[in-house]
Short mmCIF file of C-alpha atoms in Angstrom, two decimals:
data_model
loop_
_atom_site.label_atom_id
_atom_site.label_comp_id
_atom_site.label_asym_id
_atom_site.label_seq_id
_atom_site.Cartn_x
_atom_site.Cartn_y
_atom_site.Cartn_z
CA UNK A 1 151.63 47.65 105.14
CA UNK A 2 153.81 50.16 103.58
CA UNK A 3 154.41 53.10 103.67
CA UNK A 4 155.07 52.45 107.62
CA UNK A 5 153.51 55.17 108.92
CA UNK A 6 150.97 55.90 112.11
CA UNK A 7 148.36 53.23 111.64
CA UNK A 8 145.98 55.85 111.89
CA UNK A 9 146.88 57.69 108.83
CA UNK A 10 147.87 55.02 106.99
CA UNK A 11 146.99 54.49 103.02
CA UNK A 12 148.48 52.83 100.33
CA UNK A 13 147.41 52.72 96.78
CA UNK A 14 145.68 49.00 96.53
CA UNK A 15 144.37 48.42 92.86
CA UNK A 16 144.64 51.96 91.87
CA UNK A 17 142.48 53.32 94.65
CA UNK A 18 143.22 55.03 97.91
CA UNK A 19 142.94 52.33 100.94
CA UNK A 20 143.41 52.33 104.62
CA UNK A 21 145.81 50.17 106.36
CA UNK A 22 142.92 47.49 106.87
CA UNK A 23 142.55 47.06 103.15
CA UNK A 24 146.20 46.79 102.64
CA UNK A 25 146.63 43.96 104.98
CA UNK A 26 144.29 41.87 103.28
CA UNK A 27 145.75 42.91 99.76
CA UNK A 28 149.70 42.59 100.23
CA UNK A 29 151.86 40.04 99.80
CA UNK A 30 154.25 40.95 103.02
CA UNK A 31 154.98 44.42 104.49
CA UNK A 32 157.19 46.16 107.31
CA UNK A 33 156.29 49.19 109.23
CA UNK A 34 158.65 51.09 110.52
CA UNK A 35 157.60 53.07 113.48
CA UNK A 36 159.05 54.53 116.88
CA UNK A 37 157.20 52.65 119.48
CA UNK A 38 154.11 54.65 121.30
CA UNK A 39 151.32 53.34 123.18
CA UNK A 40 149.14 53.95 119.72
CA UNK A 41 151.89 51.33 118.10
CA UNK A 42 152.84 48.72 120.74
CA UNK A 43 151.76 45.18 119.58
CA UNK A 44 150.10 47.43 116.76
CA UNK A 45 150.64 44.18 114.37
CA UNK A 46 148.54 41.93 116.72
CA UNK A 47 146.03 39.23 116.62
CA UNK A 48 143.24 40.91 115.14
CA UNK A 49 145.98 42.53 112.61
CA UNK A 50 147.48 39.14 111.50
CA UNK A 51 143.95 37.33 110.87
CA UNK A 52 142.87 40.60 108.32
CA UNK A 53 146.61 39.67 106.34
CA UNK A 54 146.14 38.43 102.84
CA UNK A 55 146.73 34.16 103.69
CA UNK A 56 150.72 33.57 102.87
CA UNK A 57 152.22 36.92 103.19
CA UNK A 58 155.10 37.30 104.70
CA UNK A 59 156.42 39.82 108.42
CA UNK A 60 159.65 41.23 108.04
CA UNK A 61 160.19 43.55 111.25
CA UNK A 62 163.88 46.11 111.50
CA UNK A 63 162.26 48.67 113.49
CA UNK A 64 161.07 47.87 117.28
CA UNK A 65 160.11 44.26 118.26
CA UNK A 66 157.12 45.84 120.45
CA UNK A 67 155.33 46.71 117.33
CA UNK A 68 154.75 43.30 116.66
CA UNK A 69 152.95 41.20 119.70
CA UNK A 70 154.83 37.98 119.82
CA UNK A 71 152.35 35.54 120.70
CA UNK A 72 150.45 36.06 117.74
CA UNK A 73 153.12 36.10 115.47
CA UNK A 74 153.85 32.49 116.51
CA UNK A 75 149.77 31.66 116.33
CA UNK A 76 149.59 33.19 112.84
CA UNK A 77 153.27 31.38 111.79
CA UNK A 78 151.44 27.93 113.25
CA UNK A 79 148.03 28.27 111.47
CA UNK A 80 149.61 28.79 108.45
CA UNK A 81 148.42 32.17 107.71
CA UNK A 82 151.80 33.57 107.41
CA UNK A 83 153.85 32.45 104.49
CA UNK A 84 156.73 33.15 107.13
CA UNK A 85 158.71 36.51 108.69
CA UNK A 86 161.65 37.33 109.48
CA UNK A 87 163.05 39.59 112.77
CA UNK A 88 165.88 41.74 113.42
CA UNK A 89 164.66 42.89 116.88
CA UNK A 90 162.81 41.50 119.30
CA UNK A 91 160.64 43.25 122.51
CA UNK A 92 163.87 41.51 124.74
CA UNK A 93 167.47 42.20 123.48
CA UNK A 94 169.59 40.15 123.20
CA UNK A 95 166.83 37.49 122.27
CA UNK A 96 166.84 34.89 125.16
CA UNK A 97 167.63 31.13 123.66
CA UNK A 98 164.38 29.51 124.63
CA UNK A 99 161.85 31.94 123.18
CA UNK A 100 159.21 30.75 121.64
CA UNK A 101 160.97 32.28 117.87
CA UNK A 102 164.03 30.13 117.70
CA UNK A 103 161.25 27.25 117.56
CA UNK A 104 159.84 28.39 114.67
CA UNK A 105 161.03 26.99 111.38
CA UNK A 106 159.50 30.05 109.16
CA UNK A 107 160.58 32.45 110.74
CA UNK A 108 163.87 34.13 110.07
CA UNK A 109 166.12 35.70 112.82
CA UNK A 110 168.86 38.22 113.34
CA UNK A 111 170.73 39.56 116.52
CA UNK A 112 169.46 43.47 115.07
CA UNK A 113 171.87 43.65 112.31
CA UNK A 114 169.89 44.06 109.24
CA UNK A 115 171.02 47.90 108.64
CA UNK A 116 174.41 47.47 109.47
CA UNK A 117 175.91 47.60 105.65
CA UNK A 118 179.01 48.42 105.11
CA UNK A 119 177.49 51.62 103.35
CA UNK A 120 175.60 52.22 106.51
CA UNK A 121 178.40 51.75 108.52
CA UNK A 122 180.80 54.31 106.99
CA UNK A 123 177.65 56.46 106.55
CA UNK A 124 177.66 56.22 110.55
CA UNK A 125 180.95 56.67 111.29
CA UNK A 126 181.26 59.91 109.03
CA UNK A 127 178.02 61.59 110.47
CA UNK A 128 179.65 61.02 114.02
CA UNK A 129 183.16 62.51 113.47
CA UNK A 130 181.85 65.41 111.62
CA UNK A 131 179.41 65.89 114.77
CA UNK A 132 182.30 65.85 116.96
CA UNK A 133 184.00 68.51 115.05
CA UNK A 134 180.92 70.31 114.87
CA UNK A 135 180.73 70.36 118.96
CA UNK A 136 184.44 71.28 118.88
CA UNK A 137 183.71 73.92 117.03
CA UNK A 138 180.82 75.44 119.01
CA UNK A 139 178.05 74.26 116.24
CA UNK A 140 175.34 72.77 117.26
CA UNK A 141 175.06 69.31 115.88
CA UNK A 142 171.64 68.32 114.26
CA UNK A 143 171.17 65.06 115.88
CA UNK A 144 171.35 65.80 119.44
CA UNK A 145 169.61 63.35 121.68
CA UNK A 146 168.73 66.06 124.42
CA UNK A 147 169.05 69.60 122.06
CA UNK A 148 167.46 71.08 125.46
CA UNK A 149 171.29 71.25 127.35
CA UNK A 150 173.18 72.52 124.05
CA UNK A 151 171.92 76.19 125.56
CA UNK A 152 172.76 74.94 129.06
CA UNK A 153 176.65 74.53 128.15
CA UNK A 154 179.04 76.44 130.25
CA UNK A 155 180.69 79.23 127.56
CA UNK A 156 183.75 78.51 126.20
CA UNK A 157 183.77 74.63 126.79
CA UNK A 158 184.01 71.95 124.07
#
């Protein structure tokens, strides 16, 4: 399943030969996409998905919990199929104490904390205070959320 990329575009070198996602699934030992969540992606790792995976390979999800449809994660953990996975986020956050995951003995969960290193951390905290000098400076900072209201700004505010 890697490279995590659209499903629709997505190939991985299998055995020395080009394959699409469908043929990766059955030849991998685990994967993790890591997508934005779209209506093409939502529950994209679902039923039909989790039968083609190679028999004991194991989930590991850190990008959206709606790319993975819940239910049959837990039918695919239950039958076996799945070695086991592991989640750091989950379609509900925080993760409510009686869903059906905290049941499940193979299957490994965090409270969405899997990129917070310390190097990602200070990584973080640096990219945001030079941001905020950048916007006190009248630069526009490259990781605006809405880049449409930096032209909007009244002149000469910070």
């Amino acid at each position: 399943w890697y490279p995590g990329v659209e499903a629709a575009s997505t190939e991985r070198e299998v055995a020395g030969k080009r394959e699409g996602l469908e043929a990766v699934l059955a030849a991998a030992d685990g994967g993790s996409r890591h997508l934005h969540v779209t209506s093409e992606t939502r529950t994209s790792i679902n039923e039909e998905r989790l039968r083609r995976v190679k028999k004991g390979a194991m989930l590991v999800n850190t990008a959206r919990g709606a790319l993975v449809d819940g239910d049959a994660l837990i039918k695919a953990l239950r039958a076996e199929h799945l070695r086991g996975a592991a989640m750091d986020v989950f379609e509900t956050e925080p993760l409510p104490v009686d869903h059906p995951y905290a049941k499940e003995d193979r299957l490994v969960l965090s409270p969405h904390i899997a990129g917070a290193t310390d190097e990602c951390l200070e990584r973080t905290a640096v990219q945001t205070a030079e941001q905020v000098i950048d916007v006190l400076e009248g630069r526009k900072p490259p990781h605006l959320v809405n880049p449409e209201v930096w032209d909007r700004r009244r002149s000469g505010e910070a």
